Amino acid sequence: MDSDNRNRGRPKKFQESETPITIQAVDRAIDVLEALSKGGALTLSELAKRMDQSPATLYRVLSTFQARGMVENEPLTQEWSVGASAFRIGASFLRRSNVTARALPAMRHLMEATGETSNLGIEKSGMVIFISQVETHESIRAFFPPGTQAPMHSSGIGKALLSTFSDARLHKFLQDGPFEKFTPQTIVTQDGLLSEMQAIRAKGFAFDNEEKSNGMRCIAAPILNFQGQAVAGISISGPSHRVTQDNVAQFGALVKAAAEDVSRSLGAEL
């Protein structure tokens, strides 16, 4: 990072410091907001007990926040809760939370760690649409240009996203079959897909074992947003002689960790 960029983010005298610069009073005040966001509406005594702080100290913080609309107090119950101003400030995070931009560093890391192409895809109208890709340097590689579509039941990202569906939504998806069998490995039965969803939920990642194309394998995991909803899937894809049965667990752990990193950057609580 050049000096001009550093100057934009912090004062010159703090540029070389590795020690976090914090203000204790501000840090404690943010703790109050976090406690209210997790606990919902709380009385002063409930908040003080939960935070192990004196009511007098917390009341000063709450009164300051109340004056700025950051918290609200219900007169009848004397309960405190997060206010509209805090929501408006938090909403600015959502406006810049573009999943493609957030996922790109994780995709680059996956490509470098596995040597395989990394993909990002979303679900649209029952299909996976690939929206971003970081290609491997290998001559033999998977290639899914942005806009490429794939069936949910036979792709790694598709199965990863299906595993996050509610029981009712998954049941409806399965009822919309029959599903096309692309290779001998493609799972097309309802019982087979239900069993596959259970395995994915247990492992935290999906494995496309040459189910869409002979000789190509894919490992994928879902990316969640701040509401816990799956908004995309991240994967690595490559030829079966490199993505072998022996390294599925290793690659799967890397893909799962990458998905979790992107999910946290979108505000998901994991």
PDB file of C-alpha atoms in Angstrom:
ATOM      1  CA  MET A   1       0.000   0.000   0.000  1.00  0.00           C
ATOM      2  CA  ASP A   2       1.509   3.392  -0.961  1.00  0.00           C
ATOM      3  CA  SER A   3       1.798   6.356   1.411  1.00  0.00           C
ATOM      4  CA  ASP A   4      -1.004   8.290  -0.312  1.00  0.00           C
ATOM      5  CA  ASN A   5      -3.444   5.464   0.386  1.00  0.00           C
ATOM      6  CA  ARG A   6      -2.310   5.178   4.005  1.00  0.00           C
ATOM      7  CA  ASN A   7      -2.759   8.922   4.497  1.00  0.00           C
ATOM      8  CA  ARG A   8      -6.377   8.637   3.459  1.00  0.00           C
ATOM      9  CA  GLY A   9      -7.111   6.049   6.160  1.00  0.00           C
ATOM     10  CA  ARG A  10      -5.174   7.221   9.236  1.00  0.00           C
ATOM     11  CA  PRO A  11      -3.092  10.120  10.571  1.00  0.00           C
ATOM     12  CA  LYS A  12       0.574  10.047   9.641  1.00  0.00           C
ATOM     13  CA  LYS A  13       1.840   9.329  13.153  1.00  0.00           C
ATOM     14  CA  PHE A  14      -0.319   6.174  13.353  1.00  0.00           C
ATOM     15  CA  GLN A  15       0.718   4.741   9.963  1.00  0.00           C
ATOM     16  CA  GLU A  16       3.432   2.430  11.243  1.00  0.00           C
ATOM     17  CA  SER A  17       1.723   1.394  14.481  1.00  0.00           C
ATOM     18  CA  GLU A  18       0.732  -2.279  14.777  1.00  0.00           C
ATOM     19  CA  THR A  19      -1.073  -1.704  18.094  1.00  0.00           C
ATOM     20  CA  PRO A  20      -4.841  -1.179  17.745  1.00  0.00           C
ATOM     21  CA  ILE A  21      -5.788   2.428  18.553  1.00  0.00           C
ATOM     22  CA  THR A  22      -8.967   2.395  20.644  1.00  0.00           C
ATOM     23  CA  ILE A  23     -10.959   4.731  22.899  1.00  0.00           C
ATOM     24  CA  GLN A  24     -12.178   2.799  25.904  1.00  0.00           C
ATOM     25  CA  ALA A  25     -15.362   4.830  26.417  1.00  0.00           C
ATOM     26  CA  VAL A  26     -16.371   4.407  22.771  1.00  0.00           C
ATOM     27  CA  ASP A  27     -15.587   0.712  22.954  1.00  0.00           C
ATOM     28  CA  ARG A  28     -17.868   0.298  25.984  1.00  0.00           C
ATOM     29  CA  ALA A  29     -20.622   2.305  24.316  1.00  0.00           C
ATOM     30  CA  ILE A  30     -20.554   0.012  21.288  1.00  0.00           C
ATOM     31  CA  ASP A  31     -20.816  -2.954  23.667  1.00  0.00           C
ATOM     32  CA  VAL A  32     -24.143  -1.477  24.820  1.00  0.00           C
ATOM     33  CA  LEU A  33     -25.473  -1.333  21.248  1.00  0.00           C
ATOM     34  CA  GLU A  34     -24.344  -4.894  20.575  1.00  0.00           C
ATOM     35  CA  ALA A  35     -26.032  -6.118  23.768  1.00  0.00           C
ATOM     36  CA  LEU A  36     -29.306  -4.453  22.763  1.00  0.00           C
ATOM     37  CA  SER A  37     -29.075  -5.827  19.215  1.00  0.00           C
ATOM     38  CA  LYS A  38     -28.763  -9.371  20.565  1.00  0.00           C
ATOM     39  CA  GLY A  39     -31.094  -9.094  23.550  1.00  0.00           C
ATOM     40  CA  GLY A  40     -33.909  -7.100  22.008  1.00  0.00           C
ATOM     41  CA  ALA A  41     -35.769  -4.763  24.356  1.00  0.00           C
ATOM     42  CA  LEU A  42     -34.172  -4.729  27.822  1.00  0.00           C
ATOM     43  CA  THR A  43     -34.752  -2.779  30.994  1.00  0.00           C
ATOM     44  CA  LEU A  44     -31.820  -0.927  32.515  1.00  0.00           C
ATOM     45  CA  SER A  45     -31.440  -3.525  35.258  1.00  0.00           C
ATOM     46  CA  GLU A  46     -31.549  -6.403  32.746  1.00  0.00           C
ATOM     47  CA  LEU A  47     -28.928  -4.716  30.594  1.00  0.00           C
ATOM     48  CA  ALA A  48     -26.708  -3.994  33.600  1.00  0.00           C
ATOM     49  CA  LYS A  49     -26.908  -7.621  34.713  1.00  0.00           C
ATOM     50  CA  ARG A  50     -26.197  -8.921  31.226  1.00  0.00           C
ATOM     51  CA  MET A  51     -23.182  -6.633  30.785  1.00  0.00           C
ATOM     52  CA  ASP A  52     -22.002  -6.765  34.398  1.00  0.00           C
ATOM     53  CA  GLN A  53     -21.912  -2.960  34.491  1.00  0.00           C
ATOM     54  CA  SER A  54     -23.354  -0.412  36.899  1.00  0.00           C
ATOM     55  CA  PRO A  55     -26.804   0.933  35.978  1.00  0.00           C
ATOM     56  CA  ALA A  56     -25.593   4.510  36.474  1.00  0.00           C
ATOM     57  CA  THR A  57     -22.797   4.098  33.918  1.00  0.00           C
ATOM     58  CA  LEU A  58     -25.068   2.428  31.405  1.00  0.00           C
ATOM     59  CA  TYR A  59     -27.777   5.047  31.854  1.00  0.00           C
ATOM     60  CA  ARG A  60     -25.359   7.800  30.834  1.00  0.00           C
ATOM     61  CA  VAL A  61     -24.463   5.850  27.703  1.00  0.00           C
ATOM     62  CA  LEU A  62     -28.109   5.141  26.897  1.00  0.00           C
ATOM     63  CA  SER A  63     -29.114   8.769  27.429  1.00  0.00           C
ATOM     64  CA  THR A  64     -26.375   9.917  25.067  1.00  0.00           C
ATOM     65  CA  PHE A  65     -27.457   7.423  22.433  1.00  0.00           C
ATOM     66  CA  GLN A  66     -31.122   8.336  22.930  1.00  0.00           C
ATOM     67  CA  ALA A  67     -30.390  11.988  22.195  1.00  0.00           C
ATOM     68  CA  ARG A  68     -28.992  10.932  18.809  1.00  0.00           C
ATOM     69  CA  GLY A  69     -31.771   8.432  18.046  1.00  0.00           C
ATOM     70  CA  MET A  70     -29.418   5.474  18.357  1.00  0.00           C
ATOM     71  CA  VAL A  71     -31.561   3.841  21.061  1.00  0.00           C
ATOM     72  CA  GLU A  72     -35.168   4.212  22.117  1.00  0.00           C
ATOM     73  CA  ASN A  73     -36.941   3.872  25.459  1.00  0.00           C
ATOM     74  CA  GLU A  74     -40.498   2.604  25.863  1.00  0.00           C
ATOM     75  CA  PRO A  75     -42.049   4.725  28.686  1.00  0.00           C
ATOM     76  CA  LEU A  76     -44.603   2.120  29.778  1.00  0.00           C
ATOM     77  CA  THR A  77     -42.190  -0.799  30.166  1.00  0.00           C
ATOM     78  CA  GLN A  78     -38.972   1.232  30.610  1.00  0.00           C
ATOM     79  CA  GLU A  79     -37.310  -1.070  28.071  1.00  0.00           C
ATOM     80  CA  TRP A  80     -34.467   0.080  25.879  1.00  0.00           C
ATOM     81  CA  SER A  81     -33.967  -1.038  22.278  1.00  0.00           C
ATOM     82  CA  VAL A  82     -31.927  -0.144  19.203  1.00  0.00           C
ATOM     83  CA  GLY A  83     -33.182   3.023  17.516  1.00  0.00           C
ATOM     84  CA  ALA A  84     -33.807   4.147  13.946  1.00  0.00           C
ATOM     85  CA  SER A  85     -30.543   6.092  13.649  1.00  0.00           C
ATOM     86  CA  ALA A  86     -28.534   2.961  14.388  1.00  0.00           C
ATOM     87  CA  PHE A  87     -30.472   1.148  11.668  1.00  0.00           C
ATOM     88  CA  ARG A  88     -29.784   3.909   9.126  1.00  0.00           C
ATOM     89  CA  ILE A  89     -26.069   3.767   9.895  1.00  0.00           C
ATOM     90  CA  GLY A  90     -26.061  -0.022   9.621  1.00  0.00           C
ATOM     91  CA  ALA A  91     -27.966   0.146   6.353  1.00  0.00           C
ATOM     92  CA  SER A  92     -24.997   1.900   4.751  1.00  0.00           C
ATOM     93  CA  PHE A  93     -23.144  -1.409   5.144  1.00  0.00           C
ATOM     94  CA  LEU A  94     -25.812  -3.175   3.106  1.00  0.00           C
ATOM     95  CA  ARG A  95     -25.490  -0.636   0.305  1.00  0.00           C
ATOM     96  CA  ARG A  96     -21.834  -1.543  -0.168  1.00  0.00           C
ATOM     97  CA  SER A  97     -22.148  -5.275   0.477  1.00  0.00           C
ATOM     98  CA  ASN A  98     -21.756  -6.531  -3.065  1.00  0.00           C
ATOM     99  CA  VAL A  99     -21.274 -10.284  -2.909  1.00  0.00           C
ATOM    100  CA  THR A 100     -19.159 -10.364  -6.073  1.00  0.00           C
ATOM    101  CA  ALA A 101     -16.664  -7.841  -4.729  1.00  0.00           C
ATOM    102  CA  ARG A 102     -16.668  -9.435  -1.277  1.00  0.00           C
ATOM    103  CA  ALA A 103     -16.037 -12.910  -2.681  1.00  0.00           C
ATOM    104  CA  LEU A 104     -13.188 -12.017  -5.053  1.00  0.00           C
ATOM    105  CA  PRO A 105     -10.328 -12.186  -2.482  1.00  0.00           C
ATOM    106  CA  ALA A 106     -11.621 -15.546  -1.222  1.00  0.00           C
ATOM    107  CA  MET A 107     -11.865 -16.850  -4.783  1.00  0.00           C
ATOM    108  CA  ARG A 108      -8.293 -15.814  -5.513  1.00  0.00           C
ATOM    109  CA  HIS A 109      -7.127 -17.515  -2.330  1.00  0.00           C
ATOM    110  CA  LEU A 110      -9.005 -20.709  -3.242  1.00  0.00           C
ATOM    111  CA  MET A 111      -7.458 -20.788  -6.700  1.00  0.00           C
ATOM    112  CA  GLU A 112      -3.976 -20.337  -5.251  1.00  0.00           C
ATOM    113  CA  ALA A 113      -4.495 -22.878  -2.445  1.00  0.00           C
ATOM    114  CA  THR A 114      -6.011 -25.617  -4.623  1.00  0.00           C
ATOM    115  CA  GLY A 115      -4.599 -24.842  -8.061  1.00  0.00           C
ATOM    116  CA  GLU A 116      -8.130 -25.034  -9.483  1.00  0.00           C
ATOM    117  CA  THR A 117     -10.566 -22.530 -10.962  1.00  0.00           C
ATOM    118  CA  SER A 118     -12.802 -20.815  -8.415  1.00  0.00           C
ATOM    119  CA  ASN A 119     -16.380 -19.850  -9.268  1.00  0.00           C
ATOM    120  CA  LEU A 120     -19.169 -17.749  -7.817  1.00  0.00           C
ATOM    121  CA  GLY A 121     -22.793 -18.489  -8.650  1.00  0.00           C
ATOM    122  CA  ILE A 122     -26.305 -17.492  -7.633  1.00  0.00           C
ATOM    123  CA  GLU A 123     -29.697 -19.178  -7.909  1.00  0.00           C
ATOM    124  CA  LYS A 124     -32.182 -17.725 -10.378  1.00  0.00           C
ATOM    125  CA  SER A 125     -35.447 -19.363 -11.423  1.00  0.00           C
ATOM    126  CA  GLY A 126     -34.303 -22.812 -10.353  1.00  0.00           C
ATOM    127  CA  MET A 127     -30.939 -22.604 -12.125  1.00  0.00           C
ATOM    128  CA  VAL A 128     -27.397 -21.673 -11.106  1.00  0.00           C
ATOM    129  CA  ILE A 129     -26.013 -18.622 -12.888  1.00  0.00           C
ATOM    130  CA  PHE A 130     -22.248 -18.190 -12.720  1.00  0.00           C
ATOM    131  CA  ILE A 131     -21.406 -14.540 -12.106  1.00  0.00           C
ATOM    132  CA  SER A 132     -17.657 -14.509 -11.454  1.00  0.00           C
ATOM    133  CA  GLN A 133     -14.599 -16.711 -11.917  1.00  0.00           C
ATOM    134  CA  VAL A 134     -10.904 -16.790 -11.039  1.00  0.00           C
ATOM    135  CA  GLU A 135      -9.187 -19.129 -13.481  1.00  0.00           C
ATOM    136  CA  THR A 136      -6.383 -21.532 -12.682  1.00  0.00           C
ATOM    137  CA  HIS A 137      -3.101 -21.282 -14.545  1.00  0.00           C
ATOM    138  CA  GLU A 138      -3.371 -24.947 -15.575  1.00  0.00           C
ATOM    139  CA  SER A 139      -3.914 -25.645 -19.267  1.00  0.00           C
ATOM    140  CA  ILE A 140      -6.734 -28.142 -18.545  1.00  0.00           C
ATOM    141  CA  ARG A 141      -9.355 -26.313 -16.509  1.00  0.00           C
ATOM    142  CA  ALA A 142     -13.027 -25.702 -15.915  1.00  0.00           C
ATOM    143  CA  PHE A 143     -14.421 -22.639 -17.672  1.00  0.00           C
ATOM    144  CA  PHE A 144     -17.760 -21.015 -16.799  1.00  0.00           C
ATOM    145  CA  PRO A 145     -17.943 -17.501 -18.285  1.00  0.00           C
ATOM    146  CA  PRO A 146     -20.299 -15.078 -16.478  1.00  0.00           C
ATOM    147  CA  GLY A 147     -23.877 -15.790 -17.470  1.00  0.00           C
ATOM    148  CA  THR A 148     -23.378 -19.541 -17.896  1.00  0.00           C
ATOM    149  CA  GLN A 149     -26.266 -21.508 -16.401  1.00  0.00           C
ATOM    150  CA  ALA A 150     -26.321 -24.972 -14.837  1.00  0.00           C
ATOM    151  CA  PRO A 151     -29.059 -27.145 -13.321  1.00  0.00           C
ATOM    152  CA  MET A 152     -29.237 -27.039  -9.536  1.00  0.00           C
ATOM    153  CA  HIS A 153     -29.346 -30.813  -9.035  1.00  0.00           C
ATOM    154  CA  SER A 154     -26.158 -31.581 -10.972  1.00  0.00           C
ATOM    155  CA  SER A 155     -23.784 -28.751 -10.024  1.00  0.00           C
ATOM    156  CA  GLY A 156     -21.723 -28.206  -6.893  1.00  0.00           C
ATOM    157  CA  ILE A 157     -22.983 -24.676  -6.290  1.00  0.00           C
ATOM    158  CA  GLY A 158     -26.541 -25.741  -7.092  1.00  0.00           C
ATOM    159  CA  LYS A 159     -26.478 -28.560  -4.557  1.00  0.00           C
ATOM    160  CA  ALA A 160     -24.821 -26.311  -1.963  1.00  0.00           C
ATOM    161  CA  LEU A 161     -27.636 -23.779  -2.356  1.00  0.00           C
ATOM    162  CA  LEU A 162     -30.306 -26.491  -2.337  1.00  0.00           C
ATOM    163  CA  SER A 163     -28.969 -27.689   1.014  1.00  0.00           C
ATOM    164  CA  THR A 164     -29.981 -24.335   2.539  1.00  0.00           C
ATOM    165  CA  PHE A 165     -33.601 -24.573   1.344  1.00  0.00           C
ATOM    166  CA  SER A 166     -36.331 -25.019   3.921  1.00  0.00           C
ATOM    167  CA  ASP A 167     -38.026 -28.416   3.935  1.00  0.00           C
ATOM    168  CA  ALA A 168     -41.083 -26.954   2.191  1.00  0.00           C
ATOM    169  CA  ARG A 169     -39.044 -25.226  -0.514  1.00  0.00           C
ATOM    170  CA  LEU A 170     -36.879 -28.289  -1.075  1.00  0.00           C
ATOM    171  CA  HIS A 171     -39.973 -30.498  -1.324  1.00  0.00           C
ATOM    172  CA  LYS A 172     -41.430 -28.158  -3.978  1.00  0.00           C
ATOM    173  CA  PHE A 173     -38.160 -28.238  -5.921  1.00  0.00           C
ATOM    174  CA  LEU A 174     -38.111 -32.033  -5.866  1.00  0.00           C
ATOM    175  CA  GLN A 175     -41.751 -32.172  -6.967  1.00  0.00           C
ATOM    176  CA  ASP A 176     -40.849 -30.144 -10.056  1.00  0.00           C
ATOM    177  CA  GLY A 177     -38.764 -33.047 -11.438  1.00  0.00           C
ATOM    178  CA  PRO A 178     -37.965 -35.261 -13.303  1.00  0.00           C
ATOM    179  CA  PHE A 179     -34.337 -34.216 -13.457  1.00  0.00           C
ATOM    180  CA  GLU A 180     -32.055 -34.669 -16.422  1.00  0.00           C
ATOM    181  CA  LYS A 181     -29.365 -37.329 -16.143  1.00  0.00           C
ATOM    182  CA  PHE A 182     -26.203 -35.884 -17.709  1.00  0.00           C
ATOM    183  CA  THR A 183     -23.767 -38.647 -16.710  1.00  0.00           C
ATOM    184  CA  PRO A 184     -24.030 -42.006 -14.956  1.00  0.00           C
ATOM    185  CA  GLN A 185     -23.183 -40.149 -11.733  1.00  0.00           C
ATOM    186  CA  THR A 186     -26.032 -37.612 -11.888  1.00  0.00           C
ATOM    187  CA  ILE A 187     -28.427 -37.922  -8.934  1.00  0.00           C
ATOM    188  CA  VAL A 188     -31.983 -37.698 -10.276  1.00  0.00           C
ATOM    189  CA  THR A 189     -34.245 -39.405  -7.727  1.00  0.00           C
ATOM    190  CA  GLN A 190     -35.991 -37.603  -4.891  1.00  0.00           C
ATOM    191  CA  ASP A 191     -34.621 -40.016  -2.297  1.00  0.00           C
ATOM    192  CA  GLY A 192     -31.129 -39.674  -3.713  1.00  0.00           C
ATOM    193  CA  LEU A 193     -31.244 -35.883  -3.648  1.00  0.00           C
ATOM    194  CA  LEU A 194     -32.685 -35.812  -0.129  1.00  0.00           C
ATOM    195  CA  SER A 195     -29.879 -38.074   1.053  1.00  0.00           C
ATOM    196  CA  GLU A 196     -27.383 -35.808  -0.734  1.00  0.00           C
ATOM    197  CA  MET A 197     -28.789 -32.733   1.048  1.00  0.00           C
ATOM    198  CA  GLN A 198     -28.337 -34.431   4.424  1.00  0.00           C
ATOM    199  CA  ALA A 199     -24.717 -35.238   3.592  1.00  0.00           C
ATOM    200  CA  ILE A 200     -24.018 -31.662   2.463  1.00  0.00           C
ATOM    201  CA  ARG A 201     -25.530 -30.172   5.610  1.00  0.00           C
ATOM    202  CA  ALA A 202     -23.431 -32.502   7.748  1.00  0.00           C
ATOM    203  CA  LYS A 203     -20.148 -31.728   5.938  1.00  0.00           C
ATOM    204  CA  GLY A 204     -20.757 -28.069   5.157  1.00  0.00           C
ATOM    205  CA  PHE A 205     -19.874 -28.438   1.478  1.00  0.00           C
ATOM    206  CA  ALA A 206     -21.220 -30.082  -1.680  1.00  0.00           C
ATOM    207  CA  PHE A 207     -19.359 -32.411  -4.026  1.00  0.00           C
ATOM    208  CA  ASP A 208     -20.214 -32.678  -7.722  1.00  0.00           C
ATOM    209  CA  ASN A 209     -18.648 -36.031  -8.583  1.00  0.00           C
ATOM    210  CA  GLU A 210     -18.695 -35.783 -12.399  1.00  0.00           C
ATOM    211  CA  GLU A 211     -22.466 -35.295 -12.232  1.00  0.00           C
ATOM    212  CA  LYS A 212     -22.716 -32.629 -14.945  1.00  0.00           C
ATOM    213  CA  SER A 213     -19.687 -33.457 -17.099  1.00  0.00           C
ATOM    214  CA  ASN A 214     -17.598 -36.590 -17.283  1.00  0.00           C
ATOM    215  CA  GLY A 215     -14.081 -35.968 -16.036  1.00  0.00           C
ATOM    216  CA  MET A 216     -14.910 -32.751 -14.132  1.00  0.00           C
ATOM    217  CA  ARG A 217     -15.507 -32.365 -10.409  1.00  0.00           C
ATOM    218  CA  CYS A 218     -16.615 -29.442  -8.268  1.00  0.00           C
ATOM    219  CA  ILE A 219     -16.663 -28.669  -4.540  1.00  0.00           C
ATOM    220  CA  ALA A 220     -18.910 -25.846  -3.315  1.00  0.00           C
ATOM    221  CA  ALA A 221     -20.337 -24.180  -0.219  1.00  0.00           C
ATOM    222  CA  PRO A 222     -23.106 -21.606   0.326  1.00  0.00           C
ATOM    223  CA  ILE A 223     -22.522 -17.935   1.165  1.00  0.00           C
ATOM    224  CA  LEU A 224     -24.978 -16.401   3.646  1.00  0.00           C
ATOM    225  CA  ASN A 225     -25.968 -12.777   4.205  1.00  0.00           C
ATOM    226  CA  PHE A 226     -26.670 -10.927   7.465  1.00  0.00           C
ATOM    227  CA  GLN A 227     -30.141 -12.502   7.621  1.00  0.00           C
ATOM    228  CA  GLY A 228     -28.729 -16.018   7.340  1.00  0.00           C
ATOM    229  CA  GLN A 229     -30.061 -16.410   3.798  1.00  0.00           C
ATOM    230  CA  ALA A 230     -28.001 -18.099   1.090  1.00  0.00           C
ATOM    231  CA  VAL A 231     -27.215 -15.452  -1.522  1.00  0.00           C
ATOM    232  CA  ALA A 232     -24.526 -17.243  -3.538  1.00  0.00           C
ATOM    233  CA  GLY A 233     -22.267 -20.256  -3.690  1.00  0.00           C
ATOM    234  CA  ILE A 234     -18.491 -20.402  -4.011  1.00  0.00           C
ATOM    235  CA  SER A 235     -16.653 -23.363  -5.522  1.00  0.00           C
ATOM    236  CA  ILE A 236     -13.542 -24.835  -7.050  1.00  0.00           C
ATOM    237  CA  SER A 237     -13.782 -26.903 -10.223  1.00  0.00           C
ATOM    238  CA  GLY A 238     -11.246 -29.026 -12.015  1.00  0.00           C
ATOM    239  CA  PRO A 239     -10.544 -32.279 -13.834  1.00  0.00           C
ATOM    240  CA  SER A 240     -11.064 -35.476 -11.878  1.00  0.00           C
ATOM    241  CA  HIS A 241      -7.395 -36.472 -12.144  1.00  0.00           C
ATOM    242  CA  ARG A 242      -6.534 -33.388 -10.021  1.00  0.00           C
ATOM    243  CA  VAL A 243      -9.698 -33.092  -7.898  1.00  0.00           C
ATOM    244  CA  THR A 244      -9.459 -36.664  -6.642  1.00  0.00           C
ATOM    245  CA  GLN A 245     -11.448 -38.569  -4.062  1.00  0.00           C
ATOM    246  CA  ASP A 246      -8.371 -38.373  -1.827  1.00  0.00           C
ATOM    247  CA  ASN A 247      -8.317 -34.575  -1.686  1.00  0.00           C
ATOM    248  CA  VAL A 248     -12.068 -33.902  -1.506  1.00  0.00           C
ATOM    249  CA  ALA A 249     -11.981 -33.507   2.288  1.00  0.00           C
ATOM    250  CA  GLN A 250      -8.991 -31.145   2.145  1.00  0.00           C
ATOM    251  CA  PHE A 251     -10.423 -29.028  -0.664  1.00  0.00           C
ATOM    252  CA  GLY A 252     -13.866 -29.134   0.936  1.00  0.00           C
ATOM    253  CA  ALA A 253     -12.509 -27.644   4.164  1.00  0.00           C
ATOM    254  CA  LEU A 254     -10.874 -24.832   2.177  1.00  0.00           C
ATOM    255  CA  VAL A 255     -14.056 -24.074   0.232  1.00  0.00           C
ATOM    256  CA  LYS A 256     -16.177 -24.156   3.391  1.00  0.00           C
ATOM    257  CA  ALA A 257     -13.777 -21.770   5.157  1.00  0.00           C
ATOM    258  CA  ALA A 258     -13.820 -19.410   2.157  1.00  0.00           C
ATOM    259  CA  ALA A 259     -17.642 -19.384   2.131  1.00  0.00           C
ATOM    260  CA  GLU A 260     -17.683 -18.635   5.863  1.00  0.00           C
ATOM    261  CA  ASP A 261     -15.213 -15.770   5.444  1.00  0.00           C
ATOM    262  CA  VAL A 262     -17.348 -14.162   2.729  1.00  0.00           C
ATOM    263  CA  SER A 263     -20.513 -14.767   4.768  1.00  0.00           C
ATOM    264  CA  ARG A 264     -19.016 -12.977   7.776  1.00  0.00           C
ATOM    265  CA  SER A 265     -18.013 -10.063   5.560  1.00  0.00           C
ATOM    266  CA  LEU A 266     -21.692  -9.813   4.560  1.00  0.00           C
ATOM    267  CA  GLY A 267     -22.746  -9.697   8.203  1.00  0.00           C
ATOM    268  CA  ALA A 268     -23.704 -13.336   8.758  1.00  0.00           C
ATOM    269  CA  GLU A 269     -23.412 -14.704  12.281  1.00  0.00           C
ATOM    270  CA  LEU A 270     -21.939 -18.199  12.077  1.00  0.00           C
TER     271      LEU A 270
END
